[in-house]
Amino acid sequence: MKNRFSFILIAILITYGITPAQTTQTDSVAVEDFKPASTNQPGRQYPQVNSEGRVRASISAPEALRVQLDISAVKYDLTKDAEGVWTGDSAPQDEGFHYYQLWIDGAAVPDPGSLFFYGASRWGSGIEIPAKDQDFYALKNVPHGQVREHIYYSKSDTSMRRCFIYTPPGYDKDTAKRYPVLYLQHGGGEDETGWSNQGRANLIMDNLIAGGKAEPFIIVMDNGTWRWPNNVPRPPRGERPRGTWPPAGWADGFKKILLEDIIPMIDADYRTLADPAKRAMAGLSMGGMQTRAITLANPEIFFYVGMFSGGSISVEDINNSPAFKENVKLLFVSYGSRELENRRAGFGGDPKANTEALKEMGINTHFYVSPQTAHEWQSWRRSLYEFASLLFKN
Amino acid sequence: MKNRFSFILIAILITYGITPAQTTQTDSVAVEDFKPASTNQPGRQYPQVNSEGRVRASISAPEALRVQLDISAVKYDLTKDAEGVWTGDSAPQDEGFHYYQLWIDGAAVPDPGSLFFYGASRWGSGIEIPAKDQDFYALKNVPHGQVREHIYYSKSDTSMRRCFIYTPPGYDKDTAKRYPVLYLQHGGGEDETGWSNQGRANLIMDNLIAGGKAEPFIIVMDNGTWRWPNNVPRPPRGERPRGTWPPAGWADGFKKILLEDIIPMIDADYRTLADPAKRAMAGLSMGGMQTRAITLANPEIFFYVGMFSGGSISVEDINNSPAFKENVKLLFVSYGSRELENRRAGFGGDPKANTEALKEMGINTHFYVSPQTAHEWQSWRRSLYEFASLLFKN
């Protein structure tokens, strides 16, 4: 159990950009159909993306000696023209959203052409590679819900905090209607802005609801960033944590805030169905692991559970939490296909085998694999789409 | 009239960073009490600010030849240490919020240590210089309203748009209560995010309401960015517009969206007092000029008017709009003191003299000067605070 968690956490740290990047020249000639990315700042011509999914970066840096585009853990050298503008292409990228940055003479900086997103523990550049299925998260002329910034004081954390709340279309019209709630968590190095900014959770829900494919529900997106517990000694700096790492109760900090502050506040301030049979928790990567730890330990609070690229639940886990087995109405587990290819999803047991075993136990379990995506937002957008279509229907 | 507008628009363009920046070394030795800025990204140690209001920037760029901090239209050379980290200080800055950027070997980039804000027609770095009066926009444990992202389809613009809506504390509790509405506009090169991100409009209102100093009201913050009208020929590129520039009706594009789409939508979707005697328009800089043009031409729509660093209204203007004179319940005009010192506020006539003349005509006019601030957000935060304290009280 402990070793499994170590592996998961280390894998997640690695995914979020701690691996040393390779340096390379672009491998072959690009198809010249580049267009400005949809994630560019208003009016900016660069970065661009072509039909192969290559990213073309460009920046004026007339006095620079070396400029690189750093995306998906590879650095690509740009070349300088007579006006001092550096330009160059990446290899083809997977469909969907990717974090990236530029290096200018050894300085890692955001690309001033892109919009900025919080990930890899920083506000920095992101880019959208058009996807064949992008319609499900597109901005369309359908009824739209709202994303609300909700500022609050946390008694258990003695701090001012904020979360973002998605209320579905029509929430302010029929003031008698009450809604189920999904508590939806980001990954390591991300924050409460991730699911609406790069995840496009609100647009996914608006489109699902407009198409009659999902029940309308409220989504609460808070900050689950893990902090080292005050009562547990830290391992020496630079020593690779293992064995007893992470400490038991690693998810307790956010769990306390979630159960003692957030859920009571949401049930008081919004028109919720304050019923565990109408309450879900889900998350991606670290947020999926938090979902796993919190829902297994509190099966009386959440009857719907989603883990996106964040492990799975085994027969042993279920046998250790009989109330979970009795209560759970939906257990949804997903991964990007490239995570499975790279055996990244093997921790906690094979998620597909776990799903089959749990099905045989009579649990309503779903296993979803996002085609040709890795530990990235496109996997999690698709996971939310699939999960939301199943939620609160039984 | 046309020349006056030319001057205003050119002055505003200049303010938003089009002036060539001077290059300088820091002028004297800084007081060594620097602390990380409150506008830094989580956990970042730089940029820092000291008690004089100097900004200290620092970035690792081991291969760079020249790195500069560019703030308030001055570039300051940084110096490199043995580890390749460049560090340097600006001259003392005025209290409040300032946009800035770094230059690395000729590339203008955001500082990866700061949070990012939309201004000067880009998402880029901003920094908060602590102010003696910062308590009025501080995040405190008081009841908080919400800022909601509201996505909509504009029929008059045939486009998807968004605005941000501030609803006051308690809006969702007493669902019988209706509220006045302030339509609040940003400046040139800014957008619908400015008033809540760098303006802190929501926190200013939360604190005012908690202190019993303002009536609770709804604030609508939309994007008033001026676009060249389709039916007016553009001047040749590079030719300084003058004479007939800007064309008559320059504010008509946003006016149409505001009057035909936004106001009817807000009155339908929120619990407003849909009454011109309970409706205000205000704005900063370009937004103040839009407020001036739109409210003078539509005195039956808005009975409360605020112009922050965006001109003033003369006796002649009033005489040309008798319904404005009859209807207006509050006309609020403000500037930063440094704008008055630099005669930046002289356009449209002396705003203080205009105020006195309008008072003699029996109009409820207020003139406010923000101490020791320029054409910057601290002037506009203070202006909103003063204006909001007066709004909807008569």
GROMACS .gro file of C-alpha atoms in nm, chain B residues 111-265:
model
  155
  505ASP     CA    1   0.834   3.825  -1.528
  506PRO     CA    2   0.771   3.459  -1.440
  507GLY     CA    3   0.761   3.555  -1.070
  508SER     CA    4   0.452   3.775  -1.091
  509LEU     CA    5   0.084   3.713  -1.141
  510PHE     CA    6  -0.048   3.831  -1.478
  511PHE     CA    7  -0.303   4.103  -1.558
  512TYR     CA    8  -0.457   4.230  -1.881
  513GLY     CA    9  -0.342   4.585  -1.958
  514ALA     CA   10  -0.139   4.770  -2.222
  515SER     CA   11  -0.318   4.533  -2.466
  516ARG     CA   12  -0.151   4.224  -2.324
  517TRP     CA   13  -0.156   3.972  -2.040
  518GLY     CA   14   0.160   4.059  -1.853
  519SER     CA   15   0.322   4.124  -1.518
  520GLY     CA   16   0.180   4.354  -1.254
  521ILE     CA   17   0.306   4.456  -0.913
  522GLU     CA   18   0.142   4.598  -0.603
  523ILE     CA   19   0.324   4.875  -0.416
  524PRO     CA   20   0.181   4.878  -0.061
  525ALA     CA   21  -0.028   5.191   0.001
  526LYS     CA   22  -0.107   5.373   0.323
  527ASP     CA   23  -0.478   5.333   0.250
  528GLN     CA   24  -0.466   4.971   0.123
  529ASP     CA   25  -0.709   4.859   0.392
  530PHE     CA   26  -1.008   4.962   0.177
  531TYR     CA   27  -0.924   4.705  -0.092
  532ALA     CA   28  -0.775   4.435   0.135
  533LEU     CA   29  -0.909   4.079   0.147
  534LYS     CA   30  -1.075   4.052   0.490
  535ASN     CA   31  -1.296   3.813   0.682
  536VAL     CA   32  -1.618   4.005   0.603
  537PRO     CA   33  -1.920   3.880   0.405
  538HIS     CA   34  -1.813   3.850   0.042
  539GLY     CA   35  -2.006   3.896  -0.277
  540GLN     CA   36  -1.929   3.691  -0.585
  541VAL     CA   37  -1.774   3.767  -0.921
  542ARG     CA   38  -1.950   3.557  -1.184
  543GLU     CA   39  -1.833   3.486  -1.536
  544HIS     CA   40  -2.141   3.540  -1.753
  545ILE     CA   41  -2.117   3.407  -2.111
  546TYR     CA   42  -2.373   3.532  -2.363
  547TYR     CA   43  -2.457   3.568  -2.728
  548SER     CA   44  -2.476   3.929  -2.851
  549LYS     CA   45  -2.735   3.967  -3.124
  550SER     CA   46  -2.622   4.317  -3.216
  551ASP     CA   47  -2.257   4.203  -3.248
  552THR     CA   48  -2.342   3.846  -3.369
  553SER     CA   49  -2.072   3.707  -3.141
  554MET     CA   50  -2.022   3.513  -2.820
  555ARG     CA   51  -1.911   3.750  -2.543
  556ARG     CA   52  -1.859   3.746  -2.172
  557CYS     CA   53  -1.887   3.988  -1.884
  558PHE     CA   54  -1.815   3.963  -1.513
  559ILE     CA   55  -2.095   4.035  -1.268
  560TYR     CA   56  -2.040   4.134  -0.906
  561THR     CA   57  -2.335   4.032  -0.690
  562PRO     CA   58  -2.325   4.173  -0.335
  563PRO     CA   59  -2.308   3.959  -0.017
  564GLY     CA   60  -2.643   3.797   0.057
  565TYR     CA   61  -2.764   3.814  -0.306
  566ASP     CA   62  -2.860   3.444  -0.301
  567LYS     CA   63  -3.019   3.455   0.045
  568ASP     CA   64  -3.307   3.703   0.019
  569THR     CA   65  -3.447   3.616  -0.321
  570ALA     CA   66  -3.714   3.886  -0.301
  571LYS     CA   67  -3.467   4.174  -0.282
  572ARG     CA   68  -3.381   4.375  -0.594
  573TYR     CA   69  -3.068   4.583  -0.648
  574PRO     CA   70  -2.946   4.891  -0.839
  575VAL     CA   71  -2.685   4.828  -1.110
  576LEU     CA   72  -2.355   4.998  -1.197
  577TYR     CA   73  -2.215   4.941  -1.548
  578LEU     CA   74  -1.840   4.983  -1.489
  579GLN     CA   75  -1.591   5.013  -1.777
  580HIS     CA   76  -1.215   4.953  -1.803
  581GLY     CA   77  -0.961   5.168  -1.988
  582GLY     CA   78  -0.792   5.143  -2.329
  583GLY     CA   79  -0.582   4.829  -2.368
  584GLU     CA   80  -0.770   4.663  -2.082
  585ASP     CA   81  -1.069   4.430  -2.077
  586GLU     CA   82  -1.356   4.291  -1.869
  587THR     CA   83  -1.113   4.134  -1.620
  588GLY     CA   84  -0.948   4.461  -1.515
  589TRP     CA   85  -1.188   4.595  -1.253
  590SER     CA   86  -1.193   4.275  -1.048
  591ASN     CA   87  -0.831   4.157  -1.103
  592GLN     CA   88  -0.624   4.474  -1.065
  593GLY     CA   89  -0.906   4.709  -0.961
  594ARG     CA   90  -1.022   4.481  -0.678
  595ALA     CA   91  -1.373   4.621  -0.729
  596ASN     CA   92  -1.534   4.325  -0.550
  597LEU     CA   93  -1.317   4.364  -0.239
  598ILE     CA   94  -1.374   4.742  -0.235
  599MET     CA   95  -1.750   4.681  -0.242
  600ASP     CA   96  -1.740   4.399   0.016
  601ASN     CA   97  -1.549   4.625   0.256
  602LEU     CA   98  -1.774   4.928   0.192
  603ILE     CA   99  -2.089   4.722   0.246
  604ALA     CA  100  -1.947   4.554   0.559
  605GLY     CA  101  -1.875   4.902   0.698
  606GLY     CA  102  -2.224   5.027   0.617
  607LYS     CA  103  -2.074   5.288   0.383
  608ALA     CA  104  -2.240   5.186   0.054
  609GLU     CA  105  -2.574   5.058  -0.065
  610PRO     CA  106  -2.539   4.702  -0.197
  611PHE     CA  107  -2.561   4.700  -0.576
  612ILE     CA  108  -2.478   4.479  -0.874
  613ILE     CA  109  -2.176   4.569  -1.092
  614VAL     CA  110  -2.154   4.468  -1.459
  615MET     CA  111  -1.804   4.466  -1.610
  616ASP     CA  112  -1.801   4.406  -1.985
  617ASN     CA  113  -1.550   4.459  -2.265
  618GLY     CA  114  -1.576   4.808  -2.417
  619THR     CA  115  -1.268   4.780  -2.636
  620TRP     CA  116  -1.302   5.029  -2.917
  621ARG     CA  117  -1.294   4.894  -3.271
  622TRP     CA  118  -1.271   5.104  -3.584
  623PRO     CA  119  -1.626   5.135  -3.728
  624ASN     CA  120  -1.676   4.938  -4.050
  625ASN     CA  121  -1.825   5.236  -4.231
  626VAL     CA  122  -1.539   5.483  -4.162
  627PRO     CA  123  -1.218   5.479  -4.370
  628ARG     CA  124  -0.904   5.418  -4.165
  629PRO     CA  125  -0.620   5.674  -4.185
  630PRO     CA  126  -0.308   5.541  -4.359
  631ARG     CA  127  -0.093   5.326  -4.131
  632GLY     CA  128   0.162   5.533  -3.943
  633GLU     CA  129  -0.012   5.864  -4.008
  634ARG     CA  130  -0.100   6.040  -3.689
  635PRO     CA  131  -0.478   6.072  -3.673
  636ARG     CA  132  -0.601   6.429  -3.624
  637GLY     CA  133  -0.870   6.673  -3.725
  638THR     CA  134  -1.160   6.443  -3.793
  639TRP     CA  135  -1.019   6.171  -3.570
  640PRO     CA  136  -1.170   5.994  -3.388
  641PRO     CA  137  -1.471   5.977  -3.614
  642ALA     CA  138  -1.809   6.090  -3.485
  643GLY     CA  139  -1.980   5.797  -3.319
  644TRP     CA  140  -1.657   5.632  -3.201
  645ALA     CA  141  -1.840   5.508  -2.890
  646ASP     CA  142  -2.140   5.373  -3.085
  647GLY     CA  143  -2.015   5.015  -3.121
  648PHE     CA  144  -2.008   4.942  -2.751
  649LYS     CA  145  -2.314   5.164  -2.689
  650LYS     CA  146  -2.522   4.945  -2.918
  651ILE     CA  147  -2.413   4.626  -2.740
  652LEU     CA  148  -2.465   4.787  -2.399
  653LEU     CA  149  -2.813   4.926  -2.466
  654GLU     CA  150  -2.949   4.648  -2.690
  655ASP     CA  151  -2.790   4.335  -2.544
  656ILE     CA  152  -2.632   4.384  -2.204
  657ILE     CA  153  -2.883   4.597  -2.012
  658PRO     CA  154  -3.191   4.394  -2.119
  659MET     CA  155  -3.004   4.071  -2.037
   0.00000   0.00000   0.00000
